[in-house]
XYZ file of C-alpha atoms in Angstrom:
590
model
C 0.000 0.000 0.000
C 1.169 2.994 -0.969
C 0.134 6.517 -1.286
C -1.224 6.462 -5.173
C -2.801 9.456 -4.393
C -1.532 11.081 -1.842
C -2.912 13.204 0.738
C -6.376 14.456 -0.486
C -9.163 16.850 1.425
C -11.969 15.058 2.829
C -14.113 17.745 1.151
C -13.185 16.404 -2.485
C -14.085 13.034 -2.742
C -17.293 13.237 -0.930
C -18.369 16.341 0.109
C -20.810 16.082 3.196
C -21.891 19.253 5.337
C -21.824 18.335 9.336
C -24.153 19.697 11.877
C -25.943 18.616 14.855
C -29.415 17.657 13.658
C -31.017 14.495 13.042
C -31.815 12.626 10.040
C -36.037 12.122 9.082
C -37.627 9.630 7.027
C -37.961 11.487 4.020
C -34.015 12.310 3.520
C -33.302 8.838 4.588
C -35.136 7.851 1.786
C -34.055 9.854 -0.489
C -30.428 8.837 0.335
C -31.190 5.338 0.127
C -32.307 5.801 -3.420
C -28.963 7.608 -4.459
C -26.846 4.917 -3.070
C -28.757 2.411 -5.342
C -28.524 4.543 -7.918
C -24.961 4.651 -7.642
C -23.968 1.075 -7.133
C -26.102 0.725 -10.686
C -23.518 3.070 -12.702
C -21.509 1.537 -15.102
C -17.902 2.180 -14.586
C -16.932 2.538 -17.989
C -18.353 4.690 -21.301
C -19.755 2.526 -23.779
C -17.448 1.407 -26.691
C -17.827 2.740 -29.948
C -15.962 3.600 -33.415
C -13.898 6.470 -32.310
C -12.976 9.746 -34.891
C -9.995 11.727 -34.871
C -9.600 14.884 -33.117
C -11.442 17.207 -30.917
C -10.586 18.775 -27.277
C -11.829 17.022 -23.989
C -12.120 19.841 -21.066
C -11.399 18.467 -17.607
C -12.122 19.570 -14.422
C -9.963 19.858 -11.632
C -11.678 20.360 -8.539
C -9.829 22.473 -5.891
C -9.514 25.828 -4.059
C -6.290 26.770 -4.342
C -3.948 26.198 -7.532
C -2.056 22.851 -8.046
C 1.438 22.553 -7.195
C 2.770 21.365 -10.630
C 5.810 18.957 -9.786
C 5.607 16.815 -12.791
C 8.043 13.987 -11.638
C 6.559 10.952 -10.193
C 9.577 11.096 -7.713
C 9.106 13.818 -5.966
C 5.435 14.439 -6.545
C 3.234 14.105 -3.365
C -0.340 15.775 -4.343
C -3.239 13.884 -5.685
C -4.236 17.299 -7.995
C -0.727 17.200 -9.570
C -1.148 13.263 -10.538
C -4.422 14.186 -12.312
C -3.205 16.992 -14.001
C 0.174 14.678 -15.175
C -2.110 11.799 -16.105
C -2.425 12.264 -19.976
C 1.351 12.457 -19.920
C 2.613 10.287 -16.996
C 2.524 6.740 -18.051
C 3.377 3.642 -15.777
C 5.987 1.477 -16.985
C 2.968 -2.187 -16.552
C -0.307 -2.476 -17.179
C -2.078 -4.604 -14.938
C -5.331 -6.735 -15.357
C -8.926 -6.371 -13.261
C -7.061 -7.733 -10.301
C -4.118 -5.780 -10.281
C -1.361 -7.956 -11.382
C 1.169 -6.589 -13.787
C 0.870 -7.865 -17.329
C 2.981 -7.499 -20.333
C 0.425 -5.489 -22.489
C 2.542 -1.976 -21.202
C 5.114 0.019 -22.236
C 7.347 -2.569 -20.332
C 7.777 -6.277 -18.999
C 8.053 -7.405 -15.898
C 9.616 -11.033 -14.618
C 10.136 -12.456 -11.255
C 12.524 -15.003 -10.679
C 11.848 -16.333 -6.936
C 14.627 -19.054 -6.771
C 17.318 -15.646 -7.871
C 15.386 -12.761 -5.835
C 15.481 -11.040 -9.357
C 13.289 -9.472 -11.189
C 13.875 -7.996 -14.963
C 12.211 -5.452 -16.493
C 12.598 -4.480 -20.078
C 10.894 -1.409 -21.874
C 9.486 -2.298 -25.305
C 11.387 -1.221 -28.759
C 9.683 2.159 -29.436
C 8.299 3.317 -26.257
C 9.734 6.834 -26.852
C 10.012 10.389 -24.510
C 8.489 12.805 -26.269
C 11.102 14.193 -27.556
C 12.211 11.419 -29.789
C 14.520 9.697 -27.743
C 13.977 5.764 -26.973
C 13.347 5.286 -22.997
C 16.638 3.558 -22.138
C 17.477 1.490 -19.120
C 19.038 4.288 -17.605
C 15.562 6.041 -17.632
C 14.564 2.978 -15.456
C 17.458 3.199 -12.863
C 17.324 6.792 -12.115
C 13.877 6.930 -10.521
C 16.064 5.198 -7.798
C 18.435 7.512 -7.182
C 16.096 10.020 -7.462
C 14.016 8.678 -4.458
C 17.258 7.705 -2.492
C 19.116 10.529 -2.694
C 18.757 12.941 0.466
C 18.789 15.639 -1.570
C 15.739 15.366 -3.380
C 14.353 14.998 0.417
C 11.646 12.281 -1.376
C 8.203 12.255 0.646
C 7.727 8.339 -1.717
C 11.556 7.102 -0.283
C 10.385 4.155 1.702
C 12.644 1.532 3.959
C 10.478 -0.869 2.418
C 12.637 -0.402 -1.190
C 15.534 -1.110 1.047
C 14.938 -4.783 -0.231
C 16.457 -3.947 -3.206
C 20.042 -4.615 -2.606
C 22.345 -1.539 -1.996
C 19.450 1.156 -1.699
C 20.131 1.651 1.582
C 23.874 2.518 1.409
C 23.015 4.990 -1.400
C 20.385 6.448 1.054
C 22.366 6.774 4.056
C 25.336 8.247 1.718
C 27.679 4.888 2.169
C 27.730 4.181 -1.516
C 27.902 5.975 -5.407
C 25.743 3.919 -6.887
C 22.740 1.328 -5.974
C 24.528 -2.380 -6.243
C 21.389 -4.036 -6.715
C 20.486 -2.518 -10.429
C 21.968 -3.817 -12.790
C 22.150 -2.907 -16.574
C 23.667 -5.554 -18.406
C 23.528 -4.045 -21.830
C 24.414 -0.550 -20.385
C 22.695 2.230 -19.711
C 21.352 2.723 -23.143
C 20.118 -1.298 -23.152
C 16.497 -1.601 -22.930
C 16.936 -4.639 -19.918
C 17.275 -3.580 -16.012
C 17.764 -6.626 -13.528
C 16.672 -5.824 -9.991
C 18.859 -7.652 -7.139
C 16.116 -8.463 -4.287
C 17.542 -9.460 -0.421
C 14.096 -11.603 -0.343
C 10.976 -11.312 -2.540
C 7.458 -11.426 -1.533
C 3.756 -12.154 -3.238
C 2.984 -8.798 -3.447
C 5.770 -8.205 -6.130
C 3.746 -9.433 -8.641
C 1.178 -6.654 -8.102
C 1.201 -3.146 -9.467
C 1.840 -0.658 -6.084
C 3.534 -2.872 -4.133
C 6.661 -0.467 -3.371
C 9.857 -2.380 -3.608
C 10.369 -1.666 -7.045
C 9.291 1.658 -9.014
C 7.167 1.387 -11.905
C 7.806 4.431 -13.799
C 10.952 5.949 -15.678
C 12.427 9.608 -15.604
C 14.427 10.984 -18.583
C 17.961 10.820 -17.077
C 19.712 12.782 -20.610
C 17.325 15.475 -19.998
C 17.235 15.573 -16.017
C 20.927 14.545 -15.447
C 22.739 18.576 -15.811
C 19.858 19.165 -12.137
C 21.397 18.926 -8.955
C 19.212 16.362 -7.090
C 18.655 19.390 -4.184
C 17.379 21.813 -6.925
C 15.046 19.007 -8.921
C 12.087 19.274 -7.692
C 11.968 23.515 -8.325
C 13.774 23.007 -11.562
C 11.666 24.607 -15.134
C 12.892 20.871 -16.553
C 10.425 20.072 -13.541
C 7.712 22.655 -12.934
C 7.662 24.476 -16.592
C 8.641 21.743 -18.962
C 8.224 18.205 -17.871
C 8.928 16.098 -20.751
C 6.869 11.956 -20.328
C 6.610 9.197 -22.569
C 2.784 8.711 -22.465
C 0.440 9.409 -25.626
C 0.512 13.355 -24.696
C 2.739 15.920 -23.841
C 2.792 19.330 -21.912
C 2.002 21.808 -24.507
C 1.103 25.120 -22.040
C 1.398 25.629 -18.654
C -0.700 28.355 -16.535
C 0.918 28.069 -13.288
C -1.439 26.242 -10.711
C -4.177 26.571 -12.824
C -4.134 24.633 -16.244
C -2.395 22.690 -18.498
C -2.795 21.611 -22.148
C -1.714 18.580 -23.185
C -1.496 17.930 -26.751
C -0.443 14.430 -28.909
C 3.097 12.699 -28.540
C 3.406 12.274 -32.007
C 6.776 9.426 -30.979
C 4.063 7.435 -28.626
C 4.533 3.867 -28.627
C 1.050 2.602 -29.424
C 0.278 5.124 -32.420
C -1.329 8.671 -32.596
C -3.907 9.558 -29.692
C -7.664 10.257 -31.077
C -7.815 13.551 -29.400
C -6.082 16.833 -30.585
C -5.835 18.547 -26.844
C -6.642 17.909 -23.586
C -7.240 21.116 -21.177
C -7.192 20.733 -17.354
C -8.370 23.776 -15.499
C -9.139 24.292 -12.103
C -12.581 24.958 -11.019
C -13.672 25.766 -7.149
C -15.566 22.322 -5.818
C -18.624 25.267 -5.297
C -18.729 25.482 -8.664
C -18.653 21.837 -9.657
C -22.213 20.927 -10.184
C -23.104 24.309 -12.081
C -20.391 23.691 -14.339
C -21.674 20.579 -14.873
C -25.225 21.299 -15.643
C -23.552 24.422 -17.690
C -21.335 21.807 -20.148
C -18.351 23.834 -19.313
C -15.897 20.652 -18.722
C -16.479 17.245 -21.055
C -14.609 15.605 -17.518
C -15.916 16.589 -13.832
C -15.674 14.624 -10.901
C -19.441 14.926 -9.147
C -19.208 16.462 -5.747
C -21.368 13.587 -3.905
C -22.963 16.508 -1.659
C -23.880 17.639 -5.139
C -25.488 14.947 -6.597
C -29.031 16.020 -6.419
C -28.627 18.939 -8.219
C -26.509 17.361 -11.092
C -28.541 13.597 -11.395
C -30.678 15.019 -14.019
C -28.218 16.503 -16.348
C -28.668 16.178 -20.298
C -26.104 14.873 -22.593
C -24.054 13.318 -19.763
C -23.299 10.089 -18.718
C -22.070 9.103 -15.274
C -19.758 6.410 -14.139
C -18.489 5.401 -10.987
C -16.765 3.420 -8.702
C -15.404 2.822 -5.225
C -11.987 3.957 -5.382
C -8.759 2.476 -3.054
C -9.298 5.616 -0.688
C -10.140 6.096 2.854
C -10.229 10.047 4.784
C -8.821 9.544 8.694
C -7.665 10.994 11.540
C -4.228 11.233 12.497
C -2.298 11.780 15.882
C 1.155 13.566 15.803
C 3.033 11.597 18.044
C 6.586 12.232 17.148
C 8.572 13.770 13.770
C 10.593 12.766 11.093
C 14.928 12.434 11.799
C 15.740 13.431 7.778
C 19.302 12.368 9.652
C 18.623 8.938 10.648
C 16.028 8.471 7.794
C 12.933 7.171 10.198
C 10.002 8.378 12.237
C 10.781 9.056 15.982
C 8.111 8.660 18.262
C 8.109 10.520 21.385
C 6.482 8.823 24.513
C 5.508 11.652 26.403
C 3.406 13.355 23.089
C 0.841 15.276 24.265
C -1.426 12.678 21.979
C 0.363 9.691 22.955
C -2.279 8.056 25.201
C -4.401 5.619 23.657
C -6.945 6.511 25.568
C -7.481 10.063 24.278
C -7.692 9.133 21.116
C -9.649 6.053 20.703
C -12.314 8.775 22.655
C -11.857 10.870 20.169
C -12.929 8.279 17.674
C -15.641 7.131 19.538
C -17.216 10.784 19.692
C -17.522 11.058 15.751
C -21.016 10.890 14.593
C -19.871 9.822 10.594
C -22.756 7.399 9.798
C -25.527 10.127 10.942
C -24.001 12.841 8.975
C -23.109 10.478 5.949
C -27.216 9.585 5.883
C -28.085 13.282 6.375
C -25.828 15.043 4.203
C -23.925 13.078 1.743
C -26.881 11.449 0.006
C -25.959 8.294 1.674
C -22.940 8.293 -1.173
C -20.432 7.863 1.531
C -19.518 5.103 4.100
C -17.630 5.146 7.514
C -14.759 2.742 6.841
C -13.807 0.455 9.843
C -10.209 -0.284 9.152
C -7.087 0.953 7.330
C -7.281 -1.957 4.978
C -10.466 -1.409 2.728
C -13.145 -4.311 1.766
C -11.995 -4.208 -2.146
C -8.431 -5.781 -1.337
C -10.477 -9.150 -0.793
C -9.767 -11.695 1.749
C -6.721 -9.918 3.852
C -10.020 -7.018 5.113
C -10.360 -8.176 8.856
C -14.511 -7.757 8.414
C -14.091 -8.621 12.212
C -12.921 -5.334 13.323
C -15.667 -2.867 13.523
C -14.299 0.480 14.269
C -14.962 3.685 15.687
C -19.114 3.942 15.775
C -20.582 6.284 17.121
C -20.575 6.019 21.054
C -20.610 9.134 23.600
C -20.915 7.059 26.149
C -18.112 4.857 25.333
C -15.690 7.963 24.843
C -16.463 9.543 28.040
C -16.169 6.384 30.056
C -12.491 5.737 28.347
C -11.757 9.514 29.096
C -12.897 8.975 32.804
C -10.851 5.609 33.126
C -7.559 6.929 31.953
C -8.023 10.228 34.459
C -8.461 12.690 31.920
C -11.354 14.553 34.611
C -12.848 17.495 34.295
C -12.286 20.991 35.857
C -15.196 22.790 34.750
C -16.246 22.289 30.654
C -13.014 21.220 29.543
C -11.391 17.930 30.886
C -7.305 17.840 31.985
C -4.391 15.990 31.227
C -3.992 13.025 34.011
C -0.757 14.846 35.532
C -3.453 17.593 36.077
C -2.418 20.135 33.273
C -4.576 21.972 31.135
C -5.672 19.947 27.821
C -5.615 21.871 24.845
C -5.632 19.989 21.173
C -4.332 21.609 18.363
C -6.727 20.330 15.459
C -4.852 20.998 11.685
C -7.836 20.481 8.797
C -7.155 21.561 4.744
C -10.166 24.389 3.390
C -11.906 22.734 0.908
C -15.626 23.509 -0.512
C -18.495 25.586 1.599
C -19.277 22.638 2.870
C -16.106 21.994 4.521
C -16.430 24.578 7.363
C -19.244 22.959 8.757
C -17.708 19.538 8.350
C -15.028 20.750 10.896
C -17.357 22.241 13.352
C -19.377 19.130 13.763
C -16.253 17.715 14.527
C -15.392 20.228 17.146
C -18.760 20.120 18.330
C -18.766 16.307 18.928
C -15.654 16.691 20.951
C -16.522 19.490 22.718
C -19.492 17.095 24.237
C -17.084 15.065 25.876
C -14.884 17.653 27.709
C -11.866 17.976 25.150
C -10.986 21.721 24.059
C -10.543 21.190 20.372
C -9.659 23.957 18.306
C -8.590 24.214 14.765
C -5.136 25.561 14.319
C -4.896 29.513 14.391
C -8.578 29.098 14.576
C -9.253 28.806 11.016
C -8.939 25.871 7.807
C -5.559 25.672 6.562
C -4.801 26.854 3.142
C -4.110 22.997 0.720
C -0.210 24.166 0.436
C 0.305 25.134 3.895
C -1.330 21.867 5.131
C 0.889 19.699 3.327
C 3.840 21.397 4.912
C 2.768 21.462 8.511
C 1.679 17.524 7.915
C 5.048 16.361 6.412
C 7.642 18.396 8.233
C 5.964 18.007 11.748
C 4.876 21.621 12.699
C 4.721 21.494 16.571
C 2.036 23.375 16.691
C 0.257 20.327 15.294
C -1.639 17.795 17.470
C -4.112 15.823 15.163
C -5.052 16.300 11.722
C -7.816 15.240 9.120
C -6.097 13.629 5.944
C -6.815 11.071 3.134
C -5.367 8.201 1.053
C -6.059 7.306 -2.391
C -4.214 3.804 -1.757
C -2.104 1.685 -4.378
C -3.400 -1.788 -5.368
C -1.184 -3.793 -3.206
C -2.499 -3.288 0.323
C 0.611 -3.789 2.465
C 1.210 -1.382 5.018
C 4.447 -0.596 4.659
C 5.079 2.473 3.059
C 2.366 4.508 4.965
C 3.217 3.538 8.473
C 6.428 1.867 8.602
C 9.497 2.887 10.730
C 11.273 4.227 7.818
C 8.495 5.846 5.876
C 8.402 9.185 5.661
C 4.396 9.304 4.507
C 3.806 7.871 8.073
C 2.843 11.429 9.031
C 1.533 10.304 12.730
C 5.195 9.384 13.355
C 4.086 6.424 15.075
C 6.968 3.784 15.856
C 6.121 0.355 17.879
C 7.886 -3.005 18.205
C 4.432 -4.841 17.488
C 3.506 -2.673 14.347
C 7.495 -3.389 12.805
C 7.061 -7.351 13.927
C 3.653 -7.176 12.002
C 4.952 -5.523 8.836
C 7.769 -7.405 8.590
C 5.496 -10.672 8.641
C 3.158 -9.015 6.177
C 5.764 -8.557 3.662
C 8.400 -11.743 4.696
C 8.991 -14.457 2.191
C 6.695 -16.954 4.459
C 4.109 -14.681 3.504
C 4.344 -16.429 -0.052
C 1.567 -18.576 1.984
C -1.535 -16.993 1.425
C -3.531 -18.077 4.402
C -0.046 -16.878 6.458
C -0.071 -13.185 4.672
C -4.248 -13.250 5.701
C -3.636 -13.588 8.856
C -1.368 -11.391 9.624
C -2.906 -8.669 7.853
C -6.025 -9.595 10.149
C -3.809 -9.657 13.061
C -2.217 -6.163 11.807
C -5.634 -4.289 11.048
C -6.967 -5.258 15.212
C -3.560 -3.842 16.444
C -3.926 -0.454 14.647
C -7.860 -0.662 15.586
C -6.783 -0.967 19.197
C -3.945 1.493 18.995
C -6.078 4.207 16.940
C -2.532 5.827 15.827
C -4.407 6.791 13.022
C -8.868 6.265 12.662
C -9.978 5.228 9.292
C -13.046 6.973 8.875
C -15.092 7.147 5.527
C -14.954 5.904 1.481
C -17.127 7.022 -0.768
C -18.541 6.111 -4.731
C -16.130 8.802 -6.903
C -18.785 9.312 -9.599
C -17.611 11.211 -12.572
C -19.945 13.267 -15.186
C -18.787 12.423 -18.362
C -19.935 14.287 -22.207
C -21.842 11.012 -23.606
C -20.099 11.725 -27.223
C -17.045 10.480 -26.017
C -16.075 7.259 -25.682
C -12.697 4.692 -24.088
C -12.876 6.259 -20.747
C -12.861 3.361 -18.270
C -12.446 2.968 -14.452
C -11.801 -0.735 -14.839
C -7.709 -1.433 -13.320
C -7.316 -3.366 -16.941
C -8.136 0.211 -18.735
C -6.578 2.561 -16.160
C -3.119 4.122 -15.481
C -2.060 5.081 -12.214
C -5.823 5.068 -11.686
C -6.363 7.517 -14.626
C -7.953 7.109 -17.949
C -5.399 5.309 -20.499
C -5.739 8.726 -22.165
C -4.962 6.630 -25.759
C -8.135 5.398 -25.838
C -10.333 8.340 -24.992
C -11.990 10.273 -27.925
C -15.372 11.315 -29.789
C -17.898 9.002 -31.037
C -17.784 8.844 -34.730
């Protein structure tokens, strides 16, 4: 598991205003009937003879302007992915069930007996400026993501099982001994030197390998510390997949037009526009035509269902929103997370209360047309057989949180409750701005937790700015005590690279021998054993429960309003990239 998408705001993928009022009959009903409505949508456009040309308008849905790091490396927002999509292509393609297939720019072989695996890119498959992606292409990504420098949010411990990666991480080595090129860095053939393999290897996402390239002859003059601000970077990103960048308004479009050197022939469509549109806009835009491409805000729904000339398609997307609990920081020195014992959020007590005291089903029913879904733990239902349907999560339960407060000696001295040593309590609460909707999210929140004695506030009283949270999150502002995040996750659910040891996405900094012993099982060679890797997952998903480092706490159906002349859009994992539309395919009925 990895973070696909990165860290998202809850208000984007299913929008849901929160207040203290109760839910009648009639809205129930009426949010019964949109849930049915959405499990009924197809999740792909009808297939039909496709023409050449035309321009497809998407929209992307956000308050403040993207970032724009267009390097797979080094970026960490879910806005930036969708605005790279028609450009950044993954190296596999994978069938319905995730595993990587040789119908992609690349193939992939495992060679358990070795610990090897090869990949080699296809004759053709060329950057779009004419040059053939080498093997070179393929090693870089690695040093890249290794190299302090770049200071890589995606470095993981968990690619330290690719021999050497470590040593070029901590500085010991000049090179990664476990890539090899054996026709040279202009072969087409990289050999990957494992110290053990696992299942998941054989699964697109599954973080000890990469699965995209970089263009090292046009990235290789950048100092790794000035990459990620470079123009090569931010201005004039240069990708293999069927289109490239053709204008850039900084943070708020892009226009993509055809890579006329793509390997699988000319794309159908002559441009593709991103532009950002406010999520309080969404659904008029919508209605109005404006985009060909708009993700429906699910608080929305009502007042988009009935659109004309647009087709909607959906699906429930590897994502979950949750709560985190800053309980130590990052050492960039010693390249792990650091817990400290004596956080002020380092009780489990506290914050399993503060789970308890979330009303998310009521205000799901009431608000978000019943589109959304409280998710009881960090390992969603759609990864099969390793969900622990046994662990049931945070519902709602007052009574519950207060007793737990009571227990642990958090009493109160008039409204608000103490710490047990007797000192005043006062939690820092860090949430992104989003749509209108999302104040009143947060101040149900507040409101819930105010009921139980806890002096929540949000940080300098006020929603964070989307920028500004992601640096607070990542570089462990102190000011910082919990914070409301997301996932879009990868399609290999191990935990690893979100809350190991070594991973710098595990923003809660949490560090325990259990949750390392776990892991480590998760992703060992005996794990080859299916019914072995099940139940430690199991066993991994009731630790985390009963820890509540981090509290899952809803998914919802991602339904996207789609112009019904166009047709190859799919949400199927056969006909997606990265989880975006294999952009080749998409075009106008003829």
């Amino acid at each position: 598991m990895k973070e696909k998408n990165f860290l998202c705001s809850i208000g984007i993928i299913a929008t849901c205003a929160m207040a203290l009022v109760g839910c009648n009959k009639a809205n129930k009903s009426n949010n019964e009937d949109s849930s049915k409505e959405a499990s009924k949508f197809p999740n792909a456009l009808p297939k039909k003879e496709t023409k050449q040309g035309g321009t497809v308008r998407v929209a992307v849905e956000t308050d403040t302007p993207f970032t724009g790091i267009f390097t797979d490396e080094l970026s960490v927002t879910a806005t930036d992915a969708e605005v790279a999509s028609p450009g950044e292509e993954s190296l596999f393609y994978t069938d319905d069930n995730y595993k990587i297939n040789d119908k992609g720019p690349a193939t992939m072989k495992l060679d358990q007996k070795n610990k090897t695996i090869t990949i080699k890119i296809k004759k053709g498959v060329k950057w779009s400026d004419g040059k053939q992606v080498v093997a070179k292409d393929m090693a870089y990504p690695y040093e890249i993501l290794a190299n302090k420098n770049t200071k890589a949010q995606r470095y993981s411990t968990k690619m330290e099982v690719l021999k050497g990666m470590k040593e070029y991480h901590e500085g010991k080595a000049k090179k990664i001994s476990g890539i090899e090129l054996p026709d040279g860095d202009n072969g087409r053939k990289m050999i990957l030197h494992f110290s053990y393999m696992t299942p998941g290897m054989a699964f697109s996402g599954n973080d000890y390998y990469w699965e995209s390239a970089s263009p090292y002859h046009y990235l290789k003059d950048v100092p790794f510390s000035k990459l990620e601000s470079s123009d090569k970077v931010r201005k004039r990103p240069i990708y293999f997949g069927p289109y490239k960048l053709d204008k850039l308004v900084r943070g708020q479009s892009a226009t993509w037009v055809p890579n006329k050197y793509y390997w699988q022939g000319k794309p159908k469509l002559d441009k593709i526009i991103y532009q950002v549109v406010s999520p309080n806009s969404t659904s008029q835009a919508i209605k109005s035509h404006k985009f060909d491409i708009a993700q429906v805000i699910n608080a929305q729904w009502k007042q988009v269902k009935d659109t004309k000339d647009v087709r909607f398609i959906a699906e429930i997307p590897l994502y979950y929103s949750y709560l985190g609990f800053k309980v130590g920081k990052f050492d960039a020195k010693k390249g792990k997370n650091v817990m400290n014992p004596h956080s002020k959020m380092n009780n489990k007590a506290l914050r399993q209360a503060i789970g308890y005291a979330m009303n998310v089903e009521d205000v799901n029913k009431r608000y978000n047309n019943n589109l959304s879904f409280r998710i009881p733990t960090l390992i969603p239902k759609q990864y099969g057989d390793v969900y622990n349907k046994n662990v049931k999560g945070f519902s709602y339960n007052l009574k519950k949180a207060n007793e737990l407060l009571d227990k642990a000696g958090y009493k109160k001295k008039g409204k608000w409750r103490v710490q047990p040593n007797g000192k005043p309590l006062k939690i820092n609460f860090l949430a992104m701005s989003g749509d209108a909707t999302q104040g009143p999210i947060i101040q149900n929140y507040l409101q819930q937790w105010h009921k139980i004695g806890l002096n929540v506030g949000l940080l300098n009283g006020r929603l964070t700015e989307r920028n500004s949270f992601y640096d607070k999150v990542q570089n462990d502002n102190p000011q910082v005590d919990m914070f409301l995040g997301a996932w879009g996750l990868s399609t290999e659910p191990s935990p690893n690279g979100l809350y190991s040891e070594g991973g710098p996405a595990n923003y809660t900094r949490f560090v325990t021998p259990e949750n390392n012993k776990l892991i480590k099982e998760i992703d060992s060679a005996k794990a080859f054993n299916h019914k072995y890797r099940v139940e430690k997952f199991h066993e991994w998903q009731q630790y985390m429960f009963d820890q509540a480092y981090v509290i899952p706490i809803f998914n919802a159906y991602k339904i996207k309003a789609v112009n019904n002349k166009l047709t190859g859009l799919s949400l199927k994992p056969s006909e997606t990239n990265n989880g975006h539309p294999i952009w080749y395919k998409v075009g106008y009925i003829k």
